[in-house]
PDB file of C-alpha atoms in Angstrom:
ATOM      1  CA  MET A   1      -0.015  -0.085  -0.066  1.00 42.00           C
ATOM      2  CA  PRO A   2       1.527   3.401  -0.886  1.00 44.00           C
ATOM      3  CA  VAL A   3       2.754   5.314   2.097  1.00 40.00           C
ATOM      4  CA  ARG A   4       0.439   8.314   1.537  1.00 47.00           C
ATOM      5  CA  TRP A   5      -2.667   6.161   1.625  1.00 45.00           C
ATOM      6  CA  THR A   6      -1.505   4.133   4.654  1.00 41.00           C
ATOM      7  CA  ALA A   7      -1.242   7.363   6.467  1.00 42.00           C
ATOM      8  CA  MET A   8      -4.657   8.405   5.260  1.00 45.00           C
ATOM      9  CA  LEU A   9      -6.269   5.154   6.626  1.00 42.00           C
ATOM     10  CA  LEU A  10      -4.496   5.557   9.994  1.00 40.00           C
ATOM     11  CA  ALA A  11      -5.790   9.188  10.146  1.00 42.00           C
ATOM     12  CA  LEU A  12      -9.335   7.935  10.012  1.00 42.00           C
ATOM     13  CA  ALA A  13      -8.886   5.796  13.169  1.00 39.00           C
ATOM     14  CA  LEU A  14      -7.230   8.616  15.145  1.00 36.00           C
ATOM     15  CA  PRO A  15      -9.060  11.320  17.202  1.00 34.00           C
ATOM     16  CA  VAL A  16     -10.453  14.402  15.410  1.00 35.00           C
ATOM     17  CA  GLY A  17      -7.711  16.955  15.062  1.00 31.00           C
ATOM     18  CA  TYR A  18      -4.998  14.636  13.964  1.00 27.00           C
ATOM     19  CA  SER A  19      -3.295  15.804  10.697  1.00 37.00           C
ATOM     20  CA  HIS A  20      -0.426  14.792   8.539  1.00 38.00           C
ATOM     21  CA  ALA A  21       1.392  16.095   5.541  1.00 43.00           C
ATOM     22  CA  GLU A  22       0.598  13.260   3.155  1.00 77.00           C
ATOM     23  CA  GLN A  23      -0.931  14.108  -0.250  1.00 86.00           C
ATOM     24  CA  VAL A  24      -3.408  12.623  -2.656  1.00 93.00           C
ATOM     25  CA  ARG A  25      -2.821  14.354  -5.921  1.00 97.00           C
ATOM     26  CA  PHE A  26      -5.369  15.148  -8.649  1.00 98.00           C
ATOM     27  CA  VAL A  27      -5.119  16.459 -12.142  1.00 98.00           C
ATOM     28  CA  THR A  28      -7.778  18.113 -14.240  1.00 96.00           C
ATOM     29  CA  GLU A  29      -8.154  20.351 -17.257  1.00 92.00           C
ATOM     30  CA  ASP A  30      -9.574  23.760 -18.113  1.00 90.00           C
ATOM     31  CA  PHE A  31     -13.216  22.672 -18.681  1.00 91.00           C
ATOM     32  CA  PRO A  32     -15.448  25.574 -17.597  1.00 91.00           C
ATOM     33  CA  PRO A  33     -17.853  25.639 -15.828  1.00 94.00           C
ATOM     34  CA  PHE A  34     -16.805  22.267 -14.294  1.00 95.00           C
ATOM     35  CA  THR A  35     -13.206  23.365 -13.703  1.00 94.00           C
ATOM     36  CA  PHE A  36     -11.328  26.408 -14.643  1.00 92.00           C
ATOM     37  CA  ALA A  37      -8.347  28.602 -13.543  1.00 90.00           C
ATOM     38  CA  ALA A  38      -9.252  31.064 -10.793  1.00 88.00           C
ATOM     39  CA  THR A  39      -9.271  34.736 -11.773  1.00 79.00           C
ATOM     40  CA  THR A  40      -8.515  35.969  -8.250  1.00 74.00           C
ATOM     41  CA  ALA A  41      -5.534  35.428  -6.065  1.00 63.00           C
ATOM     42  CA  PRO A  42      -3.806  33.052  -6.298  1.00 71.00           C
ATOM     43  CA  ILE A  43      -4.136  33.286  -9.991  1.00 68.00           C
ATOM     44  CA  ASP A  44      -4.473  30.343 -12.216  1.00 73.00           C
ATOM     45  CA  THR A  45      -5.161  27.848  -9.370  1.00 88.00           C
ATOM     46  CA  PRO A  46      -7.916  25.355 -10.143  1.00 94.00           C
ATOM     47  CA  ALA A  47     -11.411  26.351  -9.157  1.00 95.00           C
ATOM     48  CA  GLY A  48     -14.966  25.180  -9.808  1.00 96.00           C
ATOM     49  CA  PRO A  49     -17.453  22.635  -8.478  1.00 97.00           C
ATOM     50  CA  PHE A  50     -15.468  19.520  -8.823  1.00 98.00           C
ATOM     51  CA  VAL A  51     -12.441  21.339  -6.988  1.00 98.00           C
ATOM     52  CA  ASP A  52     -14.861  22.338  -4.139  1.00 98.00           C
ATOM     53  CA  VAL A  53     -16.287  18.680  -3.865  1.00 98.00           C
ATOM     54  CA  ILE A  54     -12.776  17.178  -3.733  1.00 98.00           C
ATOM     55  CA  GLY A  55     -11.777  19.820  -1.242  1.00 97.00           C
ATOM     56  CA  ALA A  56     -14.763  18.875   0.895  1.00 98.00           C
ATOM     57  CA  VAL A  57     -13.969  15.092   0.719  1.00 98.00           C
ATOM     58  CA  CYS A  58     -10.279  15.600   1.587  1.00 97.00           C
ATOM     59  CA  ALA A  59     -11.122  17.906   4.458  1.00 97.00           C
ATOM     60  CA  GLN A  60     -13.299  15.152   5.914  1.00 95.00           C
ATOM     61  CA  LEU A  61     -10.458  12.625   5.415  1.00 95.00           C
ATOM     62  CA  ARG A  62      -7.951  15.094   6.865  1.00 94.00           C
ATOM     63  CA  ILE A  63      -5.629  14.849   3.876  1.00 95.00           C
ATOM     64  CA  ASP A  64      -4.020  17.332   1.564  1.00 96.00           C
ATOM     65  CA  CYS A  65      -5.198  17.103  -2.021  1.00 97.00           C
ATOM     66  CA  PRO A  66      -3.340  19.285  -4.403  1.00 96.00           C
ATOM     67  CA  ILE A  67      -4.958  19.803  -7.802  1.00 97.00           C
ATOM     68  CA  GLN A  68      -3.140  20.690 -10.983  1.00 96.00           C
ATOM     69  CA  LEU A  69      -4.636  22.079 -14.209  1.00 95.00           C
ATOM     70  CA  LEU A  70      -3.036  20.454 -17.233  1.00 94.00           C
ATOM     71  CA  PRO A  71      -3.863  19.792 -20.870  1.00 91.00           C
ATOM     72  CA  TRP A  72      -6.259  16.784 -20.891  1.00 91.00           C
ATOM     73  CA  ARG A  73      -3.965  14.357 -22.794  1.00 90.00           C
ATOM     74  CA  ARG A  74      -1.173  14.984 -20.347  1.00 95.00           C
ATOM     75  CA  ALA A  75      -3.480  14.810 -17.335  1.00 95.00           C
ATOM     76  CA  LEU A  76      -4.965  11.562 -18.625  1.00 95.00           C
ATOM     77  CA  ALA A  77      -1.625   9.972 -19.214  1.00 96.00           C
ATOM     78  CA  LEU A  78      -0.344  10.844 -15.737  1.00 98.00           C
ATOM     79  CA  ALA A  79      -3.464   9.391 -14.053  1.00 98.00           C
ATOM     80  CA  GLU A  80      -3.579   6.219 -16.216  1.00 97.00           C
ATOM     81  CA  GLY A  81       0.085   5.617 -15.447  1.00 97.00           C
ATOM     82  CA  GLY A  82      -0.413   6.074 -11.675  1.00 97.00           C
ATOM     83  CA  GLU A  83       1.976   9.136 -11.520  1.00 97.00           C
ATOM     84  CA  VAL A  84      -0.895  10.999  -9.896  1.00 98.00           C
ATOM     85  CA  ASP A  85      -3.749   9.553  -7.744  1.00 98.00           C
ATOM     86  CA  GLY A  86      -6.931  10.948  -9.392  1.00 98.00           C
ATOM     87  CA  ILE A  87      -8.451  12.817 -12.245  1.00 98.00           C
ATOM     88  CA  PHE A  88     -11.745  14.642 -13.144  1.00 97.00           C
ATOM     89  CA  THR A  89     -14.129  15.066 -14.955  1.00 94.00           C
ATOM     90  CA  VAL A  90     -14.526  11.472 -16.186  1.00 95.00           C
ATOM     91  CA  ILE A  91     -17.349   9.812 -18.085  1.00 93.00           C
ATOM     92  CA  ARG A  92     -18.278   6.191 -17.748  1.00 93.00           C
ATOM     93  CA  SER A  93     -16.776   4.148 -20.562  1.00 91.00           C
ATOM     94  CA  PRO A  94     -15.089   0.763 -20.898  1.00 92.00           C
ATOM     95  CA  GLU A  95     -11.752   2.566 -21.408  1.00 92.00           C
ATOM     96  CA  ARG A  96     -12.160   4.731 -18.356  1.00 95.00           C
ATOM     97  CA  GLU A  97     -13.340   1.952 -16.169  1.00 96.00           C
ATOM     98  CA  ARG A  98     -10.267  -0.058 -17.075  1.00 96.00           C
ATOM     99  CA  ALA A  99      -7.962   2.706 -15.885  1.00 97.00           C
ATOM    100  CA  PHE A 100      -9.924   4.112 -13.010  1.00 98.00           C
ATOM    101  CA  HIS A 101     -11.931   3.425  -9.910  1.00 98.00           C
ATOM    102  CA  LEU A 102     -15.023   5.667 -10.685  1.00 98.00           C
ATOM    103  CA  THR A 103     -17.219   7.391  -8.054  1.00 98.00           C
ATOM    104  CA  ARG A 104     -20.923   7.574  -8.808  1.00 97.00           C
ATOM    105  CA  MET A 105     -21.792  10.146 -11.540  1.00 98.00           C
ATOM    106  CA  LEU A 106     -22.012  13.543  -9.845  1.00 98.00           C
ATOM    107  CA  VAL A 107     -23.221  15.966 -12.514  1.00 97.00           C
ATOM    108  CA  THR A 108     -25.560  15.577 -15.480  1.00 96.00           C
ATOM    109  CA  SER A 109     -25.108  17.626 -18.611  1.00 95.00           C
ATOM    110  CA  ARG A 110     -25.662  17.237 -22.346  1.00 95.00           C
ATOM    111  CA  TYR A 111     -23.703  17.197 -25.557  1.00 97.00           C
ATOM    112  CA  GLY A 112     -24.972  19.721 -27.992  1.00 97.00           C
ATOM    113  CA  VAL A 113     -24.369  20.269 -31.724  1.00 98.00           C
ATOM    114  CA  TYR A 114     -23.368  23.919 -32.608  1.00 98.00           C
ATOM    115  CA  ALA A 115     -23.261  25.751 -35.891  1.00 97.00           C
ATOM    116  CA  ARG A 116     -22.776  29.258 -37.260  1.00 95.00           C
ATOM    117  CA  SER A 117     -26.092  31.171 -37.079  1.00 91.00           C
ATOM    118  CA  ALA A 118     -25.916  31.896 -40.785  1.00 89.00           C
ATOM    119  CA  SER A 119     -26.172  28.239 -41.745  1.00 90.00           C
ATOM    120  CA  ARG A 120     -29.598  27.712 -40.163  1.00 88.00           C
ATOM    121  CA  PHE A 121     -28.682  24.098 -39.578  1.00 94.00           C
ATOM    122  CA  VAL A 122     -30.977  22.076 -37.249  1.00 96.00           C
ATOM    123  CA  PHE A 123     -29.831  18.765 -35.781  1.00 97.00           C
ATOM    124  CA  HIS A 124     -32.345  16.007 -35.042  1.00 97.00           C
ATOM    125  CA  ARG A 125     -30.337  12.738 -35.535  1.00 96.00           C
ATOM    126  CA  PRO A 126     -26.751  11.612 -36.255  1.00 97.00           C
ATOM    127  CA  GLU A 127     -27.638  11.146 -39.999  1.00 97.00           C
ATOM    128  CA  ASP A 128     -28.106  14.893 -40.170  1.00 97.00           C
ATOM    129  CA  LEU A 129     -24.286  15.123 -39.916  1.00 97.00           C
ATOM    130  CA  ALA A 130     -23.629  13.262 -43.237  1.00 96.00           C
ATOM    131  CA  GLY A 131     -21.512  15.271 -45.565  1.00 95.00           C
ATOM    132  CA  ARG A 132     -20.394  17.697 -42.909  1.00 96.00           C
ATOM    133  CA  THR A 133     -17.252  18.586 -41.129  1.00 97.00           C
ATOM    134  CA  VAL A 134     -17.722  17.825 -37.439  1.00 98.00           C
ATOM    135  CA  ALA A 135     -15.243  19.388 -34.913  1.00 97.00           C
ATOM    136  CA  VAL A 136     -14.829  18.137 -31.481  1.00 97.00           C
ATOM    137  CA  TYR A 137     -12.469  18.429 -28.533  1.00 93.00           C
ATOM    138  CA  GLY A 138     -10.459  15.329 -28.203  1.00 88.00           C
ATOM    139  CA  PRO A 139      -9.401  12.683 -27.581  1.00 87.00           C
ATOM    140  CA  SER A 140     -11.933  13.171 -24.863  1.00 89.00           C
ATOM    141  CA  GLY A 141     -15.212  11.708 -23.536  1.00 88.00           C
ATOM    142  CA  THR A 142     -16.939  13.969 -26.010  1.00 93.00           C
ATOM    143  CA  SER A 143     -15.111  12.563 -28.981  1.00 93.00           C
ATOM    144  CA  PHE A 144     -15.659   8.972 -27.766  1.00 92.00           C
ATOM    145  CA  VAL A 145     -19.492   9.535 -27.516  1.00 93.00           C
ATOM    146  CA  LEU A 146     -19.513  11.328 -30.912  1.00 96.00           C
ATOM    147  CA  GLY A 147     -17.627   8.414 -32.479  1.00 94.00           C
ATOM    148  CA  GLN A 148     -20.315   5.959 -31.271  1.00 94.00           C
ATOM    149  CA  HIS A 149     -22.994   8.080 -32.967  1.00 96.00           C
ATOM    150  CA  LEU A 150     -21.103   8.381 -36.227  1.00 95.00           C
ATOM    151  CA  THR A 151     -20.392   4.652 -36.730  1.00 93.00           C
ATOM    152  CA  LYS A 152     -23.260   4.385 -39.315  1.00 91.00           C
ATOM    153  CA  VAL A 153     -23.061   7.917 -40.768  1.00 95.00           C
ATOM    154  CA  ALA A 154     -21.280   8.216 -44.064  1.00 90.00           C
ATOM    155  CA  ASP A 155     -19.105  10.995 -45.440  1.00 93.00           C
ATOM    156  CA  VAL A 156     -18.216  12.868 -42.238  1.00 95.00           C
ATOM    157  CA  GLU A 157     -14.967  14.613 -41.828  1.00 95.00           C
ATOM    158  CA  LEU A 158     -14.080  14.441 -38.062  1.00 95.00           C
ATOM    159  CA  ILE A 159     -11.672  17.115 -36.698  1.00 96.00           C
ATOM    160  CA  LEU A 160     -10.111  16.824 -33.233  1.00 96.00           C
ATOM    161  CA  GLU A 161      -9.201  20.142 -31.647  1.00 94.00           C
ATOM    162  CA  SER A 162      -6.931  20.655 -28.673  1.00 88.00           C
ATOM    163  CA  ASP A 163      -9.463  22.540 -26.452  1.00 89.00           C
ATOM    164  CA  ASN A 164     -13.030  23.697 -26.383  1.00 93.00           C
ATOM    165  CA  ARG A 165     -12.181  27.448 -26.245  1.00 92.00           C
ATOM    166  CA  ARG A 166     -10.111  27.162 -29.449  1.00 93.00           C
ATOM    167  CA  LEU A 167     -12.857  24.980 -31.043  1.00 96.00           C
ATOM    168  CA  MET A 168     -15.676  27.507 -30.457  1.00 96.00           C
ATOM    169  CA  ARG A 169     -13.518  30.369 -31.732  1.00 96.00           C
ATOM    170  CA  MET A 170     -12.695  28.451 -34.938  1.00 97.00           C
ATOM    171  CA  LEU A 171     -16.284  27.658 -35.461  1.00 97.00           C
ATOM    172  CA  GLN A 172     -17.377  31.308 -35.283  1.00 95.00           C
ATOM    173  CA  ALA A 173     -14.566  32.292 -37.659  1.00 95.00           C
ATOM    174  CA  GLY A 174     -15.772  29.777 -40.172  1.00 95.00           C
ATOM    175  CA  ARG A 175     -12.655  27.678 -40.077  1.00 96.00           C
ATOM    176  CA  PHE A 176     -14.635  24.479 -40.556  1.00 96.00           C
ATOM    177  CA  GLY A 177     -16.248  25.599 -43.760  1.00 93.00           C
ATOM    178  CA  GLU A 178     -19.874  26.234 -44.668  1.00 89.00           C
ATOM    179  CA  GLN A 179     -20.906  22.780 -43.647  1.00 91.00           C
ATOM    180  CA  GLY A 180     -18.945  22.778 -40.473  1.00 96.00           C
ATOM    181  CA  VAL A 181     -20.429  22.085 -37.006  1.00 98.00           C
ATOM    182  CA  ALA A 182     -19.014  21.378 -33.507  1.00 98.00           C
ATOM    183  CA  VAL A 183     -20.115  18.945 -30.815  1.00 98.00           C
ATOM    184  CA  VAL A 184     -19.433  20.501 -27.371  1.00 97.00           C
ATOM    185  CA  ASN A 185     -20.761  19.960 -23.771  1.00 95.00           C
ATOM    186  CA  GLN A 186     -23.761  22.257 -23.505  1.00 95.00           C
ATOM    187  CA  ASP A 187     -22.774  23.718 -20.154  1.00 94.00           C
ATOM    188  CA  VAL A 188     -19.180  24.424 -21.616  1.00 94.00           C
ATOM    189  CA  ALA A 189     -20.683  25.887 -24.801  1.00 96.00           C
ATOM    190  CA  TRP A 190     -22.997  28.299 -23.106  1.00 93.00           C
ATOM    191  CA  HIS A 191     -20.185  29.385 -20.736  1.00 93.00           C
ATOM    192  CA  LEU A 192     -17.849  29.997 -23.695  1.00 94.00           C
ATOM    193  CA  ILE A 193     -20.372  31.717 -25.895  1.00 94.00           C
ATOM    194  CA  GLU A 194     -20.981  34.255 -23.060  1.00 93.00           C
ATOM    195  CA  GLN A 195     -17.389  34.644 -21.956  1.00 90.00           C
ATOM    196  CA  GLU A 196     -15.886  34.860 -25.462  1.00 92.00           C
ATOM    197  CA  ARG A 197     -18.801  36.789 -26.872  1.00 93.00           C
ATOM    198  CA  LEU A 198     -19.468  34.419 -29.642  1.00 95.00           C
ATOM    199  CA  ALA A 199     -22.569  35.998 -31.085  1.00 92.00           C
ATOM    200  CA  ASP A 200     -22.475  34.127 -34.402  1.00 93.00           C
ATOM    201  CA  ILE A 201     -23.111  30.530 -33.003  1.00 96.00           C
ATOM    202  CA  HIS A 202     -26.291  28.822 -32.314  1.00 95.00           C
ATOM    203  CA  GLU A 203     -27.228  25.392 -30.725  1.00 96.00           C
ATOM    204  CA  ALA A 204     -28.579  23.277 -33.541  1.00 97.00           C
ATOM    205  CA  GLY A 205     -29.727  20.419 -31.404  1.00 97.00           C
ATOM    206  CA  GLU A 206     -28.894  17.937 -28.650  1.00 97.00           C
ATOM    207  CA  LEU A 207     -26.795  14.843 -29.177  1.00 96.00           C
ATOM    208  CA  GLN A 208     -27.279  13.049 -25.850  1.00 95.00           C
ATOM    209  CA  ALA A 209     -27.119  13.433 -22.008  1.00 95.00           C
ATOM    210  CA  VAL A 210     -23.832  12.938 -20.280  1.00 94.00           C
ATOM    211  CA  SER A 211     -22.688  12.588 -16.662  1.00 96.00           C
ATOM    212  CA  TYR A 212     -19.282  13.058 -14.999  1.00 96.00           C
ATOM    213  CA  ALA A 213     -17.505  11.440 -12.024  1.00 98.00           C
ATOM    214  CA  ILE A 214     -14.214  11.559 -10.239  1.00 98.00           C
ATOM    215  CA  GLY A 215     -11.635   8.869 -11.100  1.00 98.00           C
ATOM    216  CA  LEU A 216      -8.887   7.426  -8.827  1.00 98.00           C
ATOM    217  CA  SER A 217      -6.086   5.644 -10.776  1.00 98.00           C
ATOM    218  CA  ARG A 218      -6.128   1.806 -10.519  1.00 98.00           C
ATOM    219  CA  ALA A 219      -2.368   1.957 -11.020  1.00 97.00           C
ATOM    220  CA  ALA A 220      -1.866   4.019  -7.810  1.00 97.00           C
ATOM    221  CA  VAL A 221      -5.017   3.384  -5.626  1.00 95.00           C
ATOM    222  CA  SER A 222      -6.295   0.043  -4.364  1.00 95.00           C
ATOM    223  CA  GLU A 223      -9.898  -0.970  -4.118  1.00 96.00           C
ATOM    224  CA  ALA A 224      -9.821  -0.534  -0.370  1.00 94.00           C
ATOM    225  CA  GLU A 225      -8.314   2.871  -0.662  1.00 93.00           C
ATOM    226  CA  PHE A 226     -10.864   3.954  -3.180  1.00 96.00           C
ATOM    227  CA  LYS A 227     -13.646   2.671  -0.982  1.00 97.00           C
ATOM    228  CA  ARG A 228     -12.538   5.039   1.857  1.00 96.00           C
ATOM    229  CA  PHE A 229     -12.507   8.014  -0.535  1.00 97.00           C
ATOM    230  CA  ASN A 230     -15.862   7.012  -1.925  1.00 98.00           C
ATOM    231  CA  GLN A 231     -17.397   6.570   1.557  1.00 98.00           C
ATOM    232  CA  ALA A 232     -16.563  10.089   2.503  1.00 98.00           C
ATOM    233  CA  LEU A 233     -17.856  11.336  -0.804  1.00 98.00           C
ATOM    234  CA  GLU A 234     -21.142   9.502  -0.313  1.00 98.00           C
ATOM    235  CA  SER A 235     -21.628  10.901   3.264  1.00 98.00           C
ATOM    236  CA  LEU A 236     -21.244  14.480   1.655  1.00 98.00           C
ATOM    237  CA  ILE A 237     -23.921  13.473  -0.942  1.00 98.00           C
ATOM    238  CA  ALA A 238     -26.141  12.166   1.855  1.00 98.00           C
ATOM    239  CA  ASP A 239     -25.969  15.399   3.967  1.00 97.00           C
ATOM    240  CA  GLY A 240     -26.619  17.693   0.904  1.00 97.00           C
ATOM    241  CA  THR A 241     -23.094  19.254   0.605  1.00 98.00           C
ATOM    242  CA  VAL A 242     -22.362  18.018  -2.846  1.00 98.00           C
ATOM    243  CA  SER A 243     -25.812  19.171  -4.170  1.00 97.00           C
ATOM    244  CA  ARG A 244     -25.348  22.653  -2.602  1.00 97.00           C
ATOM    245  CA  ILE A 245     -21.886  22.921  -4.216  1.00 98.00           C
ATOM    246  CA  LEU A 246     -23.133  21.989  -7.707  1.00 97.00           C
ATOM    247  CA  ARG A 247     -26.275  24.158  -7.567  1.00 95.00           C
ATOM    248  CA  ARG A 248     -24.044  27.057  -6.597  1.00 96.00           C
ATOM    249  CA  TYR A 249     -22.544  26.780  -9.953  1.00 94.00           C
ATOM    250  CA  GLY A 250     -25.859  26.291 -11.649  1.00 93.00           C
ATOM    251  CA  LEU A 251     -25.225  22.630 -12.450  1.00 94.00           C
ATOM    252  CA  GLN A 252     -27.616  19.680 -12.199  1.00 93.00           C
ATOM    253  CA  PRO A 253     -26.768  16.921  -9.751  1.00 96.00           C
ATOM    254  CA  ALA A 254     -26.813  13.411 -11.413  1.00 96.00           C
ATOM    255  CA  PHE A 255     -28.207  11.691  -8.228  1.00 90.00           C
TER     256      PHE A 255
END
């Protein structure tokens, strides 16, 4: 058992007030409104509902849980390799379940299809994307779900972009062509449309619902260690703490 988690389990058996310097390290990405860089001091530290939830869990366990904002590909590689202990936000998929112990789904959102307003495009079903250029942030949970929907759709050019902010700017600028659209998490898209003042983008339709969890690396964290973390999270769900955090950010709990 890793030393940091041994210390954590011992802490649970000691009187209230015991503390130690061990750390359980998390990584995440810039994925507003779920996680983002703080705009107040200290600048560029992670903020958002998932940061607050993990902070509450770690306070209950009396452990230090530093969180680092990284590009998603790097964050995912570190967590899959066990170089850090946890990652968020994570969808439930076979690939993610092989790499991570997953908490229950905490937030429900939706994937939307977005287009330039001048196109007047309306989305009803995946076949409506035939013959179009479809841009998506990836590799990511969004690109994984989109790929599933496109398996039987012919003549689609799929473009993976490095982040959602860049993706939405490129869509407004017409960089994906007259037939170009983007698939983006709905909460993320609304946040970026307002923040970036993207007036020439409209939501053409909804692809599907999606929920997000916290993942703890199977390469670094045992089943018993995950159970301890998850029990603390479940107690905060039961007493309403997690729901209050999510609703403070205007997000819908998944439970």
